[in-house]
CSV table of N, CA and C in Angstrom, one decimal:
chain,number,residue,atom,x,y,z
A,10,MET,N,111.8,227.0,117.7
A,10,MET,CA,111.4,227.4,116.3
A,10,MET,C,110.5,228.6,116.3
A,11,ARG,N,110.8,229.5,115.4
A,11,ARG,CA,110.0,230.7,115.4
A,11,ARG,C,108.8,230.6,114.4
A,12,TRP,N,107.9,231.5,114.6
A,12,TRP,CA,106.7,231.5,113.7
A,12,TRP,C,106.9,232.7,112.7
A,13,ASN,N,106.5,232.4,111.5
A,13,ASN,CA,106.6,233.4,110.4
A,13,ASN,C,105.2,234.0,110.2
A,14,ALA,N,105.1,235.3,109.9
A,14,ALA,CA,103.9,235.9,109.6
A,14,ALA,C,104.2,236.9,108.5
A,15,LYS,N,103.6,236.7,107.3
A,15,LYS,CA,103.9,237.5,106.1
A,15,LYS,C,102.6,237.7,105.3
A,16,THR,N,102.5,238.9,104.8
A,16,THR,CA,101.4,239.2,103.9
A,16,THR,C,101.8,238.5,102.5
A,17,PHE,N,100.8,238.5,101.6
A,17,PHE,CA,101.0,237.9,100.3
A,17,PHE,C,102.2,238.6,99.6
A,18,ALA,N,102.2,239.9,99.7
A,18,ALA,CA,103.2,240.7,99.0
A,18,ALA,C,104.6,240.4,99.6
A,19,GLU,N,104.7,240.0,100.8
A,19,GLU,CA,106.0,239.8,101.5
A,19,GLU,C,106.5,238.4,101.3
A,20,LEU,N,105.7,237.5,100.8
A,20,LEU,CA,106.1,236.1,100.6
A,20,LEU,C,107.1,236.0,99.4
A,21,SER,N,108.1,235.2,99.6
A,21,SER,CA,109.0,234.9,98.4
A,21,SER,C,108.3,233.9,97.6
A,22,THR,N,108.7,233.7,96.4
A,22,THR,CA,108.1,232.7,95.5
A,22,THR,C,108.3,231.3,96.1
A,23,GLN,N,109.4,231.0,96.8
A,23,GLN,CA,109.7,229.7,97.4
A,23,GLN,C,108.8,229.5,98.5
A,24,GLU,N,108.5,230.5,99.4
A,24,GLU,CA,107.6,230.4,100.5
A,24,GLU,C,106.2,230.1,100.0
A,25,LEU,N,105.8,230.9,99.0
A,25,LEU,CA,104.4,230.7,98.4
A,25,LEU,C,104.3,229.3,97.9
A,26,PHE,N,105.3,228.8,97.2
A,26,PHE,CA,105.2,227.5,96.6
A,26,PHE,C,105.1,226.4,97.7
A,27,ALA,N,105.9,226.6,98.8
A,27,ALA,CA,105.8,225.6,99.9
A,27,ALA,C,104.5,225.6,100.6
A,28,ILE,N,103.9,226.8,100.8
A,28,ILE,CA,102.5,226.9,101.4
A,28,ILE,C,101.5,226.2,100.5
A,29,TYR,N,101.5,226.5,99.2
A,29,TYR,CA,100.5,225.9,98.3
A,29,TYR,C,100.7,224.4,98.2
A,30,GLN,N,102.0,224.0,98.3
A,30,GLN,CA,102.3,222.5,98.2
A,30,GLN,C,101.7,221.8,99.4
A,31,VAL,N,102.0,222.3,100.6
A,31,VAL,CA,101.5,221.6,101.8
A,31,VAL,C,100.0,221.7,101.9
A,32,ARG,N,99.4,222.9,101.6
A,32,ARG,CA,97.9,223.0,101.6
A,32,ARG,C,97.2,222.0,100.7
A,33,THR,N,97.8,221.9,99.4
A,33,THR,CA,97.2,221.0,98.4
A,33,THR,C,97.4,219.6,98.9
A,34,ALA,N,98.5,219.2,99.5
A,34,ALA,CA,98.8,217.9,99.9
A,34,ALA,C,97.7,217.4,101.0
A,35,ILE,N,97.4,218.4,101.8
A,35,ILE,CA,96.4,218.0,102.9
A,35,ILE,C,95.0,218.2,102.5
A,36,PHE,N,94.6,219.4,102.0
A,36,PHE,CA,93.2,219.7,101.8
A,36,PHE,C,92.6,219.1,100.5
A,37,VAL,N,93.5,218.8,99.5
A,37,VAL,CA,93.0,218.3,98.2
A,37,VAL,C,93.3,216.8,98.2
A,38,VAL,N,94.5,216.4,98.4
A,38,VAL,CA,94.9,215.0,98.2
A,38,VAL,C,94.5,214.2,99.4
A,39,GLU,N,95.0,214.5,100.6
A,39,GLU,CA,94.8,213.7,101.8
A,39,GLU,C,93.3,213.6,102.1
A,40,GLN,N,92.6,214.8,102.1
A,40,GLN,CA,91.2,214.8,102.4
A,40,GLN,C,90.3,214.5,101.2
A,41,GLN,N,90.9,214.3,100.1
A,41,GLN,CA,90.2,213.9,98.8
A,41,GLN,C,89.0,214.9,98.5
A,42,CYS,N,89.4,216.2,98.5
A,42,CYS,CA,88.4,217.3,98.2
A,42,CYS,C,88.9,218.0,96.9
A,43,ALA,N,88.1,217.9,95.9
A,43,ALA,CA,88.3,218.6,94.7
A,43,ALA,C,87.7,220.0,94.8
A,44,TYR,N,88.5,221.0,95.1
A,44,TYR,CA,87.9,222.4,95.2
A,44,TYR,C,89.0,223.4,94.9
A,45,GLN,N,88.6,224.6,94.7
A,45,GLN,CA,89.6,225.7,94.4
A,45,GLN,C,90.4,226.0,95.7
A,46,GLU,N,91.4,225.3,95.9
A,46,GLU,CA,92.2,225.5,97.2
A,46,GLU,C,92.9,226.9,97.2
A,47,VAL,N,93.5,227.3,96.1
A,47,VAL,CA,94.1,228.6,96.0
A,47,VAL,C,93.0,229.6,95.6
A,48,ASP,N,92.7,230.6,96.4
A,48,ASP,CA,91.6,231.5,96.1
A,48,ASP,C,92.1,232.9,96.3
A,49,HIS,N,91.1,233.8,96.1
A,49,HIS,CA,91.4,235.3,96.2
A,49,HIS,C,91.8,235.7,97.6
A,50,TRP,N,91.4,235.0,98.6
A,50,TRP,CA,91.6,235.4,100.0
A,50,TRP,C,93.1,235.3,100.3
A,51,ASP,N,93.9,234.5,99.6
A,51,ASP,CA,95.3,234.5,99.8
A,51,ASP,C,96.0,235.8,99.7
A,52,GLN,N,95.5,236.6,98.8
A,52,GLN,CA,96.1,237.9,98.6
A,52,GLN,C,95.8,238.9,99.7
A,53,SER,N,94.8,238.8,100.5
A,53,SER,CA,94.5,239.7,101.6
A,53,SER,C,94.9,239.0,103.0
A,54,ALA,N,95.4,237.9,102.9
A,54,ALA,CA,95.7,237.1,104.2
A,54,ALA,C,97.1,237.4,104.7
A,55,VAL,N,97.2,237.2,106.0
A,55,VAL,CA,98.6,237.1,106.6
A,55,VAL,C,98.8,235.6,106.7
A,56,HIS,N,99.9,235.1,106.1
A,56,HIS,CA,100.2,233.7,106.1
A,56,HIS,C,101.1,233.5,107.3
A,57,PHE,N,100.7,232.5,108.1
A,57,PHE,CA,101.3,232.3,109.4
A,57,PHE,C,101.8,230.8,109.5
A,58,TRP,N,103.1,230.6,109.7
A,58,TRP,CA,103.6,229.2,109.7
A,58,TRP,C,104.9,229.1,110.4
A,59,GLN,N,105.2,227.8,110.6
A,59,GLN,CA,106.4,227.4,111.2
A,59,GLN,C,107.1,226.3,110.4
A,60,GLU,N,108.4,226.3,110.2
A,60,GLU,CA,109.0,225.3,109.4
A,60,GLU,C,110.2,224.7,110.2
A,61,PHE,N,110.6,223.5,109.8
A,61,PHE,CA,111.7,222.9,110.4
A,61,PHE,C,112.5,222.2,109.2
A,62,ASP,N,113.8,222.3,109.2
A,62,ASP,CA,114.6,221.8,108.1
A,62,ASP,C,114.0,222.1,106.7
A,63,GLY,N,113.5,223.3,106.6
A,63,GLY,CA,113.0,223.8,105.3
A,63,GLY,C,111.7,223.3,104.9
A,64,LYS,N,111.0,222.6,105.8
A,64,LYS,CA,109.6,222.1,105.5
A,64,LYS,C,108.6,222.7,106.4
A,65,ILE,N,107.5,223.1,105.8
A,65,ILE,CA,106.4,223.7,106.7
A,65,ILE,C,105.9,222.6,107.6
A,66,CYS,N,105.8,222.9,108.9
A,66,CYS,CA,105.3,221.9,109.8
A,66,CYS,C,103.8,222.3,110.2
A,67,ALA,N,103.5,223.6,110.3
A,67,ALA,CA,102.2,224.0,110.7
A,67,ALA,C,101.9,225.3,109.9
A,68,TYR,N,100.6,225.5,109.6
A,68,TYR,CA,100.3,226.7,108.8
A,68,TYR,C,98.8,227.1,109.1
A,69,CYS,N,98.5,228.4,109.0
A,69,CYS,CA,97.2,228.9,108.8
A,69,CYS,C,97.2,230.2,108.2
A,70,ARG,N,96.1,230.7,107.7
A,70,ARG,CA,96.1,232.1,107.2
A,70,ARG,C,95.1,232.9,108.0
A,71,ILE,N,95.4,234.1,108.1
A,71,ILE,CA,94.6,235.1,109.0
A,71,ILE,C,94.1,236.1,108.0
A,72,ILE,N,92.7,236.3,108.0
A,72,ILE,CA,92.1,237.2,107.0
A,72,ILE,C,91.2,238.2,107.8
A,73,PRO,N,91.6,239.5,107.8
A,73,PRO,CA,90.7,240.5,108.4
A,73,PRO,C,89.6,240.8,107.5
A,74,GLN,N,88.4,240.7,108.0
A,74,GLN,CA,87.2,241.0,107.2
A,74,GLN,C,86.3,241.9,108.0
A,75,ASP,N,85.2,242.4,107.5
A,75,ASP,CA,84.3,243.3,108.2
A,75,ASP,C,83.7,242.7,109.4
A,76,ASP,N,83.4,241.4,109.4
A,76,ASP,CA,82.7,240.8,110.5
A,76,ASP,C,83.7,240.2,111.6
A,77,GLY,N,85.0,240.3,111.4
A,77,GLY,CA,86.0,239.9,112.3
A,77,GLY,C,87.2,239.3,111.6
A,78,ILE,N,88.0,238.7,112.3
A,78,ILE,CA,89.3,238.1,111.8
A,78,ILE,C,89.1,236.6,111.6
A,79,HIS,N,89.2,236.2,110.4
A,79,HIS,CA,89.0,234.8,110.0
A,79,HIS,C,90.3,234.0,110.0
A,80,ILE,N,90.4,232.9,110.7
A,80,ILE,CA,91.5,232.0,110.7
A,80,ILE,C,91.1,230.8,109.9
A,81,GLY,N,91.9,230.4,108.9
A,81,GLY,CA,91.5,229.3,108.0
A,81,GLY,C,92.7,228.5,107.5
A,82,ARG,N,92.4,227.5,106.8
A,82,ARG,CA,93.4,226.6,106.2
A,82,ARG,C,94.4,226.1,107.3
A,83,VAL,N,93.9,225.9,108.5
A,83,VAL,CA,94.7,225.4,109.7
A,83,VAL,C,95.2,224.0,109.4
A,84,LEU,N,96.5,223.8,109.5
A,84,LEU,CA,97.0,222.5,109.2
A,84,LEU,C,98.3,222.2,109.9
A,85,VAL,N,98.5,220.9,110.2
A,85,VAL,CA,99.8,220.4,110.6
A,85,VAL,C,100.2,219.3,109.6
A,86,ALA,N,101.4,219.5,109.0
A,86,ALA,CA,101.9,218.6,108.0
A,86,ALA,C,102.0,217.2,108.6
A,87,GLN,N,101.8,216.2,107.7
A,87,GLN,CA,101.8,214.8,108.2
A,87,GLN,C,103.1,214.5,109.0
A,88,HIS,N,104.3,215.0,108.5
A,88,HIS,CA,105.5,214.6,109.2
A,88,HIS,C,105.7,215.3,110.6
A,89,ALA,N,104.8,216.2,110.9
A,89,ALA,CA,104.9,216.9,112.2
A,89,ALA,C,103.7,216.7,113.2
A,90,ARG,N,102.9,215.7,112.8
A,90,ARG,CA,101.7,215.5,113.7
A,90,ARG,C,102.0,214.7,115.0
A,91,GLY,N,101.1,214.8,115.9
A,91,GLY,CA,101.3,214.1,117.2
A,91,GLY,C,102.2,214.7,118.2
A,92,LYS,N,102.5,216.0,118.0
A,92,LYS,CA,103.5,216.7,118.9
A,92,LYS,C,102.9,217.9,119.5
A,93,GLY,N,101.5,218.1,119.4
A,93,GLY,CA,100.9,219.3,120.0
A,93,GLY,C,101.0,220.5,119.2
A,94,LEU,N,101.5,220.4,118.0
A,94,LEU,CA,101.7,221.6,117.2
A,94,LEU,C,100.4,222.3,116.8
A,95,ALA,N,99.3,221.6,116.6
A,95,ALA,CA,98.1,222.3,116.3
A,95,ALA,C,97.7,223.3,117.3
A,96,LYS,N,97.7,222.9,118.6
A,96,LYS,CA,97.4,223.8,119.6
A,96,LYS,C,98.3,225.0,119.7
A,97,GLU,N,99.6,224.7,119.5
A,97,GLU,CA,100.6,225.8,119.5
A,97,GLU,C,100.4,226.8,118.4
A,98,LEU,N,100.1,226.2,117.2
A,98,LEU,CA,99.8,227.0,116.0
A,98,LEU,C,98.6,228.0,116.3
A,99,VAL,N,97.5,227.5,116.8
A,99,VAL,CA,96.3,228.3,117.0
A,99,VAL,C,96.6,229.3,118.1
A,100,GLN,N,97.3,228.9,119.1
A,100,GLN,CA,97.6,229.8,120.2
A,100,GLN,C,98.4,231.0,119.7
A,101,HIS,N,99.4,230.7,118.9
A,101,HIS,CA,100.3,231.8,118.4
A,101,HIS,C,99.5,232.6,117.4
A,102,ALA,N,98.7,232.0,116.6
A,102,ALA,CA,97.9,232.8,115.6
A,102,ALA,C,96.9,233.7,116.4
A,103,LEU,N,96.3,233.2,117.5
A,103,LEU,CA,95.5,234.1,118.3
A,103,LEU,C,96.2,235.2,118.9
A,104,ALA,N,97.4,235.0,119.4
A,104,ALA,CA,98.3,236.0,120.0
A,104,ALA,C,98.6,237.1,118.9
A,105,TYR,N,98.9,236.6,117.7
A,105,TYR,CA,99.1,237.6,116.6
A,105,TYR,C,97.9,238.4,116.3
A,106,CYS,N,96.7,237.8,116.3
A,106,CYS,CA,95.4,238.5,116.1
A,106,CYS,C,95.3,239.5,117.3
A,107,GLN,N,95.5,239.2,118.5
A,107,GLN,CA,95.4,240.0,119.6
A,107,GLN,C,96.3,241.3,119.5
A,108,GLN,N,97.5,241.0,119.0
A,108,GLN,CA,98.4,242.1,118.8
A,108,GLN,C,98.0,243.1,117.8
A,109,TYR,N,97.4,242.7,116.7
A,109,TYR,CA,97.1,243.6,115.6
A,109,TYR,C,95.6,244.0,115.5
A,110,TRP,N,94.7,243.2,116.0
A,110,TRP,CA,93.3,243.4,116.0
A,110,TRP,C,92.7,243.1,117.4
A,111,THR,N,92.8,244.1,118.3
A,111,THR,CA,92.6,243.9,119.7
A,111,THR,C,91.1,243.6,120.1
A,112,THR,N,90.2,244.1,119.3
A,112,THR,CA,88.8,244.0,119.8
A,112,THR,C,87.9,243.1,118.9
A,113,GLU,N,88.4,242.8,117.7
A,113,GLU,CA,87.5,242.1,116.7
A,113,GLU,C,87.4,240.6,117.1
A,114,PRO,N,86.3,240.0,116.9
A,114,PRO,CA,86.2,238.5,117.2
A,114,PRO,C,87.0,237.8,116.2
A,115,VAL,N,87.3,236.5,116.5
A,115,VAL,CA,88.1,235.6,115.6
A,115,VAL,C,87.1,234.5,115.2
A,116,LEU,N,87.0,234.3,113.9
A,116,LEU,CA,86.0,233.3,113.4
A,116,LEU,C,86.7,232.2,112.7
A,117,ILE,N,86.2,231.0,112.8
A,117,ILE,CA,86.7,229.9,112.1
A,117,ILE,C,85.6,229.0,111.5
A,118,GLN,N,85.9,228.3,110.5
A,118,GLN,CA,85.0,227.2,110.0
A,118,GLN,C,85.7,225.9,110.3
A,119,ALA,N,85.3,225.3,111.4
A,119,ALA,CA,86.0,224.2,112.0
A,119,ALA,C,85.4,222.9,111.4
A,120,GLN,N,86.2,221.9,111.1
A,120,GLN,CA,85.7,220.6,110.9
A,120,GLN,C,85.1,220.1,112.2
A,121,THR,N,83.9,219.5,112.1
A,121,THR,CA,83.1,219.2,113.2
A,121,THR,C,83.9,218.3,114.2
A,122,TYR,N,84.7,217.4,113.8
A,122,TYR,CA,85.4,216.6,114.7
A,122,TYR,C,86.4,217.3,115.6
A,123,LEU,N,86.7,218.6,115.2
A,123,LEU,CA,87.7,219.4,115.9
A,123,LEU,C,87.0,220.4,116.9
A,124,GLN,N,85.6,220.3,117.0
A,124,GLN,CA,84.9,221.3,117.8
A,124,GLN,C,85.4,221.3,119.2
A,125,ASN,N,85.7,220.2,119.9
A,125,ASN,CA,86.1,220.3,121.3
A,125,ASN,C,87.5,220.8,121.4
A,126,PHE,N,88.4,220.6,120.4
A,126,PHE,CA,89.7,221.2,120.3
A,126,PHE,C,89.6,222.7,120.4
A,127,TYR,N,88.8,223.3,119.5
A,127,TYR,CA,88.6,224.7,119.4
A,127,TYR,C,87.9,225.3,120.7
A,128,ARG,N,87.0,224.5,121.3
A,128,ARG,CA,86.4,224.9,122.5
A,128,ARG,C,87.4,225.1,123.6
A,129,THR,N,88.4,224.3,123.7
A,129,THR,CA,89.5,224.4,124.7
A,129,THR,C,90.2,225.7,124.5
A,130,LEU,N,90.2,226.3,123.3
A,130,LEU,CA,90.9,227.6,123.1
A,130,LEU,C,89.9,228.8,123.2
A,131,GLY,N,88.7,228.5,123.6
A,131,GLY,CA,87.7,229.6,123.9
A,131,GLY,C,86.7,229.8,122.8
A,132,PHE,N,86.7,229.1,121.7
A,132,PHE,CA,85.8,229.2,120.6
A,132,PHE,C,84.4,228.6,121.0
A,133,GLN,N,83.3,229.2,120.5
A,133,GLN,CA,82.0,228.7,120.7
A,133,GLN,C,81.3,228.5,119.4
A,134,PRO,N,80.5,227.5,119.2
A,134,PRO,CA,79.8,227.3,117.9
A,134,PRO,C,78.8,228.4,117.7
A,135,THR,N,78.7,228.8,116.4
A,135,THR,CA,77.7,229.8,116.1
A,135,THR,C,76.8,229.3,114.9
A,136,SER,N,76.9,228.1,114.5
A,136,SER,CA,76.1,227.5,113.5
A,136,SER,C,75.8,226.1,113.7
A,137,ALA,N,74.8,225.6,113.0
A,137,ALA,CA,74.6,224.1,113.0
A,137,ALA,C,75.7,223.5,112.1
A,138,GLU,N,75.8,222.2,112.1
A,138,GLU,CA,76.7,221.5,111.3
A,138,GLU,C,76.3,221.6,109.8
A,139,TYR,N,77.2,221.8,108.9
A,139,TYR,CA,76.9,221.8,107.5
A,139,TYR,C,78.1,221.1,106.7
A,140,LEU,N,77.8,220.8,105.5
A,140,LEU,CA,78.9,220.1,104.7
A,140,LEU,C,79.6,221.2,103.9
A,141,GLU,N,80.9,221.1,103.9
A,141,GLU,CA,81.8,222.0,103.1
A,141,GLU,C,82.7,221.1,102.4
A,142,ASP,N,82.5,221.0,101.1
A,142,ASP,CA,83.3,220.1,100.2
A,142,ASP,C,83.2,218.6,100.7
A,143,GLY,N,82.0,218.2,101.2
A,143,GLY,CA,81.8,216.9,101.6
A,143,GLY,C,82.2,216.6,103.0
A,144,ILE,N,82.8,217.5,103.8
A,144,ILE,CA,83.3,217.3,105.1
A,144,ILE,C,82.4,218.1,106.1
A,145,PRO,N,81.9,217.5,107.2
A,145,PRO,CA,81.1,218.2,108.2
A,145,PRO,C,81.9,219.4,108.8
A,146,HIS,N,81.3,220.5,108.9
A,146,HIS,CA,81.9,221.7,109.5
A,146,HIS,C,80.9,222.4,110.4
A,147,LEU,N,81.4,223.4,111.2
A,147,LEU,CA,80.5,224.3,111.8
A,147,LEU,C,81.3,225.6,112.0
A,148,ASP,N,80.6,226.7,112.1
A,148,ASP,CA,81.2,228.0,112.3
A,148,ASP,C,81.4,228.2,113.8
A,149,MET,N,82.5,228.8,114.2
A,149,MET,CA,82.8,229.0,115.6
A,149,MET,C,83.4,230.4,115.7
A,150,LYS,N,83.2,231.0,116.9
A,150,LYS,CA,83.7,232.4,117.2
A,150,LYS,C,84.3,232.5,118.5
A,151,LEU,N,85.4,233.3,118.6
A,151,LEU,CA,86.0,233.7,119.8
A,151,LEU,C,85.8,235.1,120.0
A,152,GLU,N,85.0,235.5,121.0
A,152,GLU,CA,84.8,236.9,121.3
A,152,GLU,C,86.0,237.5,122.0
A,153,LYS,N,86.2,238.8,121.7
A,153,LYS,CA,87.3,239.5,122.5
A,153,LYS,C,86.6,240.6,123.3
A,154,ASN,N,87.4,241.0,124.3
A,154,ASN,CA,86.9,242.1,125.1
A,154,ASN,C,87.0,243.4,124.4
A,155,LYS,N,85.9,244.2,124.4
A,155,LYS,CA,85.9,245.5,123.6
A,155,LYS,C,86.3,246.6,124.6
């Protein structure tokens, strides 16, 4: 299966709908967080995902900012969990970042329980734990060679 990477302007209305649907299902409904899931960052993001049989299996968004490249909204849909897709998603997203932004650090706001997962991919914590929408998080960074 191939990975898709599109800017907001390149997304079809069907793709955008599918992205918002899976993100809302996980981050609002499943995690029971009432927050503005669709935000202004979507318009400057590269949306990165894989689908199977017309359904999104894994997704994240990649947002270049002044302090580095931010990867967020990392998810694996319920129907695709338990197959190692999260690691594959992040590895492919990092390869995409390396291709287009060779020296900038990659930053994430990780749910605390995923800290060791991100450490295996080279990320290091850069903050203490904090609550984001009632869920413990911490900031992490992956430095690149300059």
